[in-house]
mmCIF file of C-alpha atoms and ligand atoms in Angstrom:
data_model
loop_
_atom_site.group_PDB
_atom_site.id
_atom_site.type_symbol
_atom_site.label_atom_id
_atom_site.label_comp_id
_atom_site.label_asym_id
_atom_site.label_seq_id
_atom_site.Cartn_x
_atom_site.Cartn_y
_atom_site.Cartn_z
ATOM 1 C CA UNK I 1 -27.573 -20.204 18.657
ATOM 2 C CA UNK I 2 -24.781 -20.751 15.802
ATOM 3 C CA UNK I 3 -22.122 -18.005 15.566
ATOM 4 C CA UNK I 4 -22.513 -15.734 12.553
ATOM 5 C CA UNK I 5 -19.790 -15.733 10.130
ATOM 6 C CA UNK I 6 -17.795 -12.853 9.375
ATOM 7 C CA UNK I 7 -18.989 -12.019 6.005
ATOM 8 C CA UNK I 8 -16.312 -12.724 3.003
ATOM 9 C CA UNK I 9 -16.094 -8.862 2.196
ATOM 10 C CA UNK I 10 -13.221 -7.282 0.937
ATOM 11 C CA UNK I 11 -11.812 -4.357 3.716
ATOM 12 C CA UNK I 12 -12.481 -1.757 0.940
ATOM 13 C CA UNK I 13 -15.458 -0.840 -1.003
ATOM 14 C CA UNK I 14 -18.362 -2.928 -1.897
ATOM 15 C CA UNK I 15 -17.984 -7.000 -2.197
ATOM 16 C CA UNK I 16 -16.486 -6.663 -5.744
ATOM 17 C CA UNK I 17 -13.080 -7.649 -5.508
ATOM 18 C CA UNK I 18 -10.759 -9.784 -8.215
ATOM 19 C CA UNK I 19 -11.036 -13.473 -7.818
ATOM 20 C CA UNK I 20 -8.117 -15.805 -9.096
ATOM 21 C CA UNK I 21 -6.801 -18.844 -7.562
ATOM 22 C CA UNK I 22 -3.444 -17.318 -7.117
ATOM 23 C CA UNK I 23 -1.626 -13.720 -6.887
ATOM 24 C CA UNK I 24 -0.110 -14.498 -10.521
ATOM 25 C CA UNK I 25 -3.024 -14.971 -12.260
ATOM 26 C CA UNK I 26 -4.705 -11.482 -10.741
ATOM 27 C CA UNK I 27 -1.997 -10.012 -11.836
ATOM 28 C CA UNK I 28 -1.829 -11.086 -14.758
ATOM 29 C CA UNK I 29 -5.840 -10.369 -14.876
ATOM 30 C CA UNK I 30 -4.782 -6.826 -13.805
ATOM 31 C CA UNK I 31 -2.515 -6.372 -16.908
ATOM 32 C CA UNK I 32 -5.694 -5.719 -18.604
ATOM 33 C CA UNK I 33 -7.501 -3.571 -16.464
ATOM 34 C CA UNK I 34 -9.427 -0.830 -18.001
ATOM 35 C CA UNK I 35 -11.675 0.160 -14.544
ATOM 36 C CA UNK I 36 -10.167 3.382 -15.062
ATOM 37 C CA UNK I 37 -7.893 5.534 -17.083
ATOM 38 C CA UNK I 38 -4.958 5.248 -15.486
ATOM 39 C CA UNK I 39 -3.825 2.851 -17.890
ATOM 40 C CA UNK I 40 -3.789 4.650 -20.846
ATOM 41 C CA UNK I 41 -0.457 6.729 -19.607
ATOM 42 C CA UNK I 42 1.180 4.064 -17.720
ATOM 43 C CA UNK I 43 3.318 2.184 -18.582
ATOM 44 C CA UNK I 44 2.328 -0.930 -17.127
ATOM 45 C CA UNK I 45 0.861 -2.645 -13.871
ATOM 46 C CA UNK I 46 2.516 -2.436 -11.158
ATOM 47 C CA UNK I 47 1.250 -5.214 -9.258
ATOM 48 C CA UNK I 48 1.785 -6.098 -5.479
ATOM 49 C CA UNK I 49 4.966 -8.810 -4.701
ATOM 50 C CA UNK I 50 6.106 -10.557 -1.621
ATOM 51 C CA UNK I 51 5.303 -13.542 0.000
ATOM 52 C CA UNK I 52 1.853 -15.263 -0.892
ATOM 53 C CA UNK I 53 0.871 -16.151 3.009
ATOM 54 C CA UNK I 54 2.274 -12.914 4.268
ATOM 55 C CA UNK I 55 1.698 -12.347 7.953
ATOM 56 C CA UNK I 56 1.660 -8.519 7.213
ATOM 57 C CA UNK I 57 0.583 -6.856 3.970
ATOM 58 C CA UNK I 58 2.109 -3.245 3.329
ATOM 59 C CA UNK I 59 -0.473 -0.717 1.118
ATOM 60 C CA UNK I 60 1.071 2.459 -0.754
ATOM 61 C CA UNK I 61 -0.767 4.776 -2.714
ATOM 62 C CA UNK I 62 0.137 4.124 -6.635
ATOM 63 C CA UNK I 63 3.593 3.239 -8.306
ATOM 64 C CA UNK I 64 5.875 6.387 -9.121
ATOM 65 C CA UNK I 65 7.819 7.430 -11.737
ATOM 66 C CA UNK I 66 10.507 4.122 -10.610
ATOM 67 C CA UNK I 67 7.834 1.871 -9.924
ATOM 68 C CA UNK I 68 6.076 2.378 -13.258
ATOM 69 C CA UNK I 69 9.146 1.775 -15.383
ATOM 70 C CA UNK I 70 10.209 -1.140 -13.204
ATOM 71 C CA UNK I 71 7.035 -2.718 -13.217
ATOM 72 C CA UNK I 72 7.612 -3.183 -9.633
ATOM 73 C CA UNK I 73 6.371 -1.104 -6.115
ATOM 74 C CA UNK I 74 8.295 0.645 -3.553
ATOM 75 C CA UNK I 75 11.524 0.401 -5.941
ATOM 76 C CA UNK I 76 12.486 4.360 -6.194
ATOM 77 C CA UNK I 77 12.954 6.871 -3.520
ATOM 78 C CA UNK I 78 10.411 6.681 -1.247
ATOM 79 C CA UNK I 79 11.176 2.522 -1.361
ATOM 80 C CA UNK I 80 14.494 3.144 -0.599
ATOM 81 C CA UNK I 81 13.216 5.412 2.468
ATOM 82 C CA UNK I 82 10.739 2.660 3.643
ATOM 83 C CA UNK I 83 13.353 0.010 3.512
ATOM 84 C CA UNK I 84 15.890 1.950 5.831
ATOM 85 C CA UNK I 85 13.112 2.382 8.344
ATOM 86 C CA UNK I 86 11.699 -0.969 7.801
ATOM 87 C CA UNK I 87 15.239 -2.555 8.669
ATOM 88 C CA UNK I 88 15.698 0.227 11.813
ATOM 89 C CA UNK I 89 12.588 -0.867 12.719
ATOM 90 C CA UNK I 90 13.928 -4.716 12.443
ATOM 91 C CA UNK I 91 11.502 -5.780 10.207
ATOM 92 C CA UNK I 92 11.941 -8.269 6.962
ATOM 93 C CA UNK I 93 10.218 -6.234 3.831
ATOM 94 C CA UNK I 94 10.554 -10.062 2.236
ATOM 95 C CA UNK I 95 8.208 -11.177 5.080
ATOM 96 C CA UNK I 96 5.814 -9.154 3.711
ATOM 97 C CA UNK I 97 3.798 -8.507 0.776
ATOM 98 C CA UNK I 98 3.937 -4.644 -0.465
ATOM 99 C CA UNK I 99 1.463 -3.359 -3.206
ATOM 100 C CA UNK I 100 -0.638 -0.203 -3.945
ATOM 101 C CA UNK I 101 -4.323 1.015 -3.476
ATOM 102 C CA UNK I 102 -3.895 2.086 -7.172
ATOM 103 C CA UNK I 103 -1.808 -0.118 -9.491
ATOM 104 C CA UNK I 104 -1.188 2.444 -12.355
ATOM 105 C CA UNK I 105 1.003 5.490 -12.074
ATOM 106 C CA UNK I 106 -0.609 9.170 -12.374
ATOM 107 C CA UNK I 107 1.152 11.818 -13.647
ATOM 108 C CA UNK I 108 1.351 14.891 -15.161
ATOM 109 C CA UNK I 109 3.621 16.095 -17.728
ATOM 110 C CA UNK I 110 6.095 18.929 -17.152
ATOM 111 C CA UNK I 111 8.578 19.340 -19.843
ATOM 112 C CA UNK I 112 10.034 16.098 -19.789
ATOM 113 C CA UNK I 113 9.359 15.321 -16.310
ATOM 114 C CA UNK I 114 6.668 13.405 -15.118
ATOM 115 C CA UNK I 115 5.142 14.402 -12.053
ATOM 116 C CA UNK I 116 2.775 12.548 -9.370
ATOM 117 C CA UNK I 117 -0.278 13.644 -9.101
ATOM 118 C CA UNK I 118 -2.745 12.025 -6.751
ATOM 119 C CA UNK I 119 -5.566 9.672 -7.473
ATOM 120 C CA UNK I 120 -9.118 10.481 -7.446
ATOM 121 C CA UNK I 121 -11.890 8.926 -5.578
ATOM 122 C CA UNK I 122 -13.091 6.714 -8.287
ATOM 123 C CA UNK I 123 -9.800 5.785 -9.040
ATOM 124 C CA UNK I 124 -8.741 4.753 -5.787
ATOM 125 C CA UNK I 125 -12.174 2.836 -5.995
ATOM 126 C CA UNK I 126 -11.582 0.870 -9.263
ATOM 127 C CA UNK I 127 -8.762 -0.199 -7.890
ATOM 128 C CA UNK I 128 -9.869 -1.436 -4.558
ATOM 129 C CA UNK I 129 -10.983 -3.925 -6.877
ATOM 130 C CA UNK I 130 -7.309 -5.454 -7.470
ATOM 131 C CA UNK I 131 -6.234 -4.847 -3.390
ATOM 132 C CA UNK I 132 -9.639 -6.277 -2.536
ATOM 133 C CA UNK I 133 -8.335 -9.216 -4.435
ATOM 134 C CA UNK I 134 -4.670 -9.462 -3.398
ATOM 135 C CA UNK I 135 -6.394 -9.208 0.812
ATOM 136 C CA UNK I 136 -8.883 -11.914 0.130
ATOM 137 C CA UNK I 137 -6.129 -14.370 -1.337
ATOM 138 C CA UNK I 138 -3.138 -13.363 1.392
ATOM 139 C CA UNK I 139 -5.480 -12.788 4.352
ATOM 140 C CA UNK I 140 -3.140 -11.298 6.690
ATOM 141 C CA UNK I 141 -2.720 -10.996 10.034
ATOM 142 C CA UNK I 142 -1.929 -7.122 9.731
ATOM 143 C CA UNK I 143 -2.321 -4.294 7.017
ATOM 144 C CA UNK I 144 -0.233 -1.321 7.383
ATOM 145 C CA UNK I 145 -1.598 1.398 5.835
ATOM 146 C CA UNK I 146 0.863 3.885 4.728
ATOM 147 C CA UNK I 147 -0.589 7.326 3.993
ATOM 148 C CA UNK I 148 -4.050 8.291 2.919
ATOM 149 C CA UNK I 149 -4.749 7.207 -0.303
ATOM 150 C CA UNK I 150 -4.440 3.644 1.404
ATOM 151 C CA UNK I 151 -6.152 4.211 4.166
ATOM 152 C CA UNK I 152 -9.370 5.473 2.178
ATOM 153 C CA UNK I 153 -9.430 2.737 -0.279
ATOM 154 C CA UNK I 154 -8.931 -0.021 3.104
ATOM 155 C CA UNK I 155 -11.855 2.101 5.294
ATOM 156 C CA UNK I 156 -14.032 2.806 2.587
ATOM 157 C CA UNK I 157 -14.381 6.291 3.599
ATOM 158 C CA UNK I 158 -12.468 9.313 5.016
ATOM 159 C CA UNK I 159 -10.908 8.443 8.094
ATOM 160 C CA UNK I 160 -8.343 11.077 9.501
ATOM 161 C CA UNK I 161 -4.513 9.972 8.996
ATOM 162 C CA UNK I 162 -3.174 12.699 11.931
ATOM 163 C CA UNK I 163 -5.810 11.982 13.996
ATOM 164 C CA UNK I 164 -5.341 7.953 14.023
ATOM 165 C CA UNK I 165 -1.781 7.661 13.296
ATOM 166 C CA UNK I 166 -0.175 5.056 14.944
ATOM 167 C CA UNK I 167 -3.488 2.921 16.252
ATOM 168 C CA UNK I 168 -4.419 -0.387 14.640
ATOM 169 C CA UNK I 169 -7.856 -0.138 13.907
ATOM 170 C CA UNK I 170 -10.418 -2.540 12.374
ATOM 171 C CA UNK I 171 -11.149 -3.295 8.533
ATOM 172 C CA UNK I 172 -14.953 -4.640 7.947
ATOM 173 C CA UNK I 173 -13.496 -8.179 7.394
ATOM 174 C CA UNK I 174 -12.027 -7.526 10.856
ATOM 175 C CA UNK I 175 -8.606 -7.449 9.892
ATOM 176 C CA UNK I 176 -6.319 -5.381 12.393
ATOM 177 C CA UNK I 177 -5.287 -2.345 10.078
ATOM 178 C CA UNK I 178 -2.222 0.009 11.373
ATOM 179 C CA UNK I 179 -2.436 3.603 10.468
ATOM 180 C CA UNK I 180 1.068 5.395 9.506
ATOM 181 C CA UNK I 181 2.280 8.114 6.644
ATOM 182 C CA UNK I 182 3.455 7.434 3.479
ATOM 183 C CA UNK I 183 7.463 7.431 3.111
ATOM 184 C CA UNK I 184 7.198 10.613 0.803
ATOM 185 C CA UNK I 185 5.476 12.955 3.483
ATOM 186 C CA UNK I 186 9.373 12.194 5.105
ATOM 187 C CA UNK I 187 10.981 12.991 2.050
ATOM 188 C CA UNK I 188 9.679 16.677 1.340
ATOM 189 C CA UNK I 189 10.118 17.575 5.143
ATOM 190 C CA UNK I 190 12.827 20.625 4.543
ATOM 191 C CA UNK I 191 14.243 21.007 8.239
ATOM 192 C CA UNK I 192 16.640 18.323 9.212
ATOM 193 C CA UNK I 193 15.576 17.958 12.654
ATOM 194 C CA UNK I 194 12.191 17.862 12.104
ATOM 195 C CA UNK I 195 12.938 15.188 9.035
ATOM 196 C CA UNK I 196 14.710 13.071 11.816
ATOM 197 C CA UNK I 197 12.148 13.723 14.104
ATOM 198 C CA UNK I 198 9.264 12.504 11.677
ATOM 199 C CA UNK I 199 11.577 9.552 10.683
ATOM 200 C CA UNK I 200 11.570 8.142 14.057
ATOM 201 C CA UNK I 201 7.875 8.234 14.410
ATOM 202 C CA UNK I 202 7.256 6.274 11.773
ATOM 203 C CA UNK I 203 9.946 3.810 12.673
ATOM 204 C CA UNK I 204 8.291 3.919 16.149
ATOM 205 C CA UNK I 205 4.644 3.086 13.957
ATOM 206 C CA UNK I 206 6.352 0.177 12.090
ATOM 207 C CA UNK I 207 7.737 -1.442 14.821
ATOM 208 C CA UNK I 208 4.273 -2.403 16.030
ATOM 209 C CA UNK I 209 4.246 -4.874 13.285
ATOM 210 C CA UNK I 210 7.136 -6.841 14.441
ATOM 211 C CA UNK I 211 4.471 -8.713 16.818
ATOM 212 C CA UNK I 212 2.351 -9.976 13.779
ATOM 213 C CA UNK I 213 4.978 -11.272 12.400
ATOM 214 C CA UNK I 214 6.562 -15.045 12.529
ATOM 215 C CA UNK I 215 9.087 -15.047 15.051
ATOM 216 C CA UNK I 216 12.677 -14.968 13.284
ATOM 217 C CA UNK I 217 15.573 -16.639 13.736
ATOM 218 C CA UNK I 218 18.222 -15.755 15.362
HETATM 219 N N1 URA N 1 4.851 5.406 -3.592
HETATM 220 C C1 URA N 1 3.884 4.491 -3.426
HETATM 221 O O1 URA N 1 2.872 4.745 -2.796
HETATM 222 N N2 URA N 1 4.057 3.317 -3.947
HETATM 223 C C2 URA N 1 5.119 2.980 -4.622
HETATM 224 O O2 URA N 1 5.189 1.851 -5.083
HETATM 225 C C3 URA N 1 6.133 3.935 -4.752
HETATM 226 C C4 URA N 1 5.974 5.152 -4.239
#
């Protein structure tokens, strides 16, 4: 009997994912995206970057106020926070490829201030479109999943973030996914100890990705 193929789905919804012969063009393709309204606010893209055979791929939840104006993820606060805990936890960011289960900033206007408001269902689902994409060009060894916006758009469905924190579980394309918080749950965390406390777990969840990566020199 001949083996069945894994079937060339996306790990998020549906099989309708960007095609493009390289991470450039979809984001360039992505430039013009109008599968939602996001766009209309935002100031621009902000498409995934790193390293286009990534071992490990890294998935936020949407650009913030930084990200949007720098056209680039994980650049403000919260990317500041990930890369201290990325380098405790001894791990490259440049060995890996970070991006966004949304691509377009949400906000809502206070004043002057633009605050982050979370996507919606459908958004998150437009946009699995673009990750879909990014996943099927990089095919990585690992996804981290940080938070829950990213772990609904990889699952396809609800899956509970406290309950399966810290395993690795399974995307339909059978890619090992790694469930952790986002940064910014670590940020609003008012009591010292328990913001130390809550920093070390997540250092302890990123340091399972070490072993998917290429060994590094010394
Ligand atoms: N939060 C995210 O989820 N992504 C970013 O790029 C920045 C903040």
């Amino acid at each position: 009997m001949t083996a069945l193929r894994a079937p060339k789905l996306p790990p998020v919804f549906g099989t309708d994912h960007a095609e493009g012969s390289s991470l450039g063009k979809l984001h360039h393709d992505a430039e013009d995206c109008r599968r939602c309204d996001l766009y209309r606010d935002a100031t621009q893209v902000v498409f995934g970057e790193g390293p286009k055979d990534a071992a490990v791929v890294l998935v936020g939840e949407q650009p913030g106020d930084h990200e949007d104006l720098a056209g680039r993820p994980f650049v403000g606060p919260a990317g500041r926070l990930l890369d201290e805990c990325l380098h405790e936890a001894e791990i490259d960011r440049s060995l890996c490829y970070v991006t966004n289960a949304v691509k377009h900033f949400k906000f809502e206007l206070r004043g002057k201030r633009r605050l982050h408001t979370r996507p919606n269902a459908g958004e998150i689902k437009a946009c699995a479109f673009w990750l879909g994409g990014e996943l099927d060009l990089i095919r990585p060894s690992l996804i981290v999943a940080l938070g829950a916006t990213a772990l609904y758009s990889l699952m396809g469905r609800s899956v509970g973030l406290t309950k399966r924190r810290g395993e690795v579980l399974e995307t339909v394309t059978g890619t090992p996914l790694l469930v952790t918080i986002h940064p910014s749950y670590l940020l609003r965390i008012r009591s010292r100890g328990d913001a130390a406390e809550a920093r070390r777990h997540f250092i302890s969840d990123l340091e399972q990705v070490k072993s998917y990566l290429p060994r590094q020199e010394q």
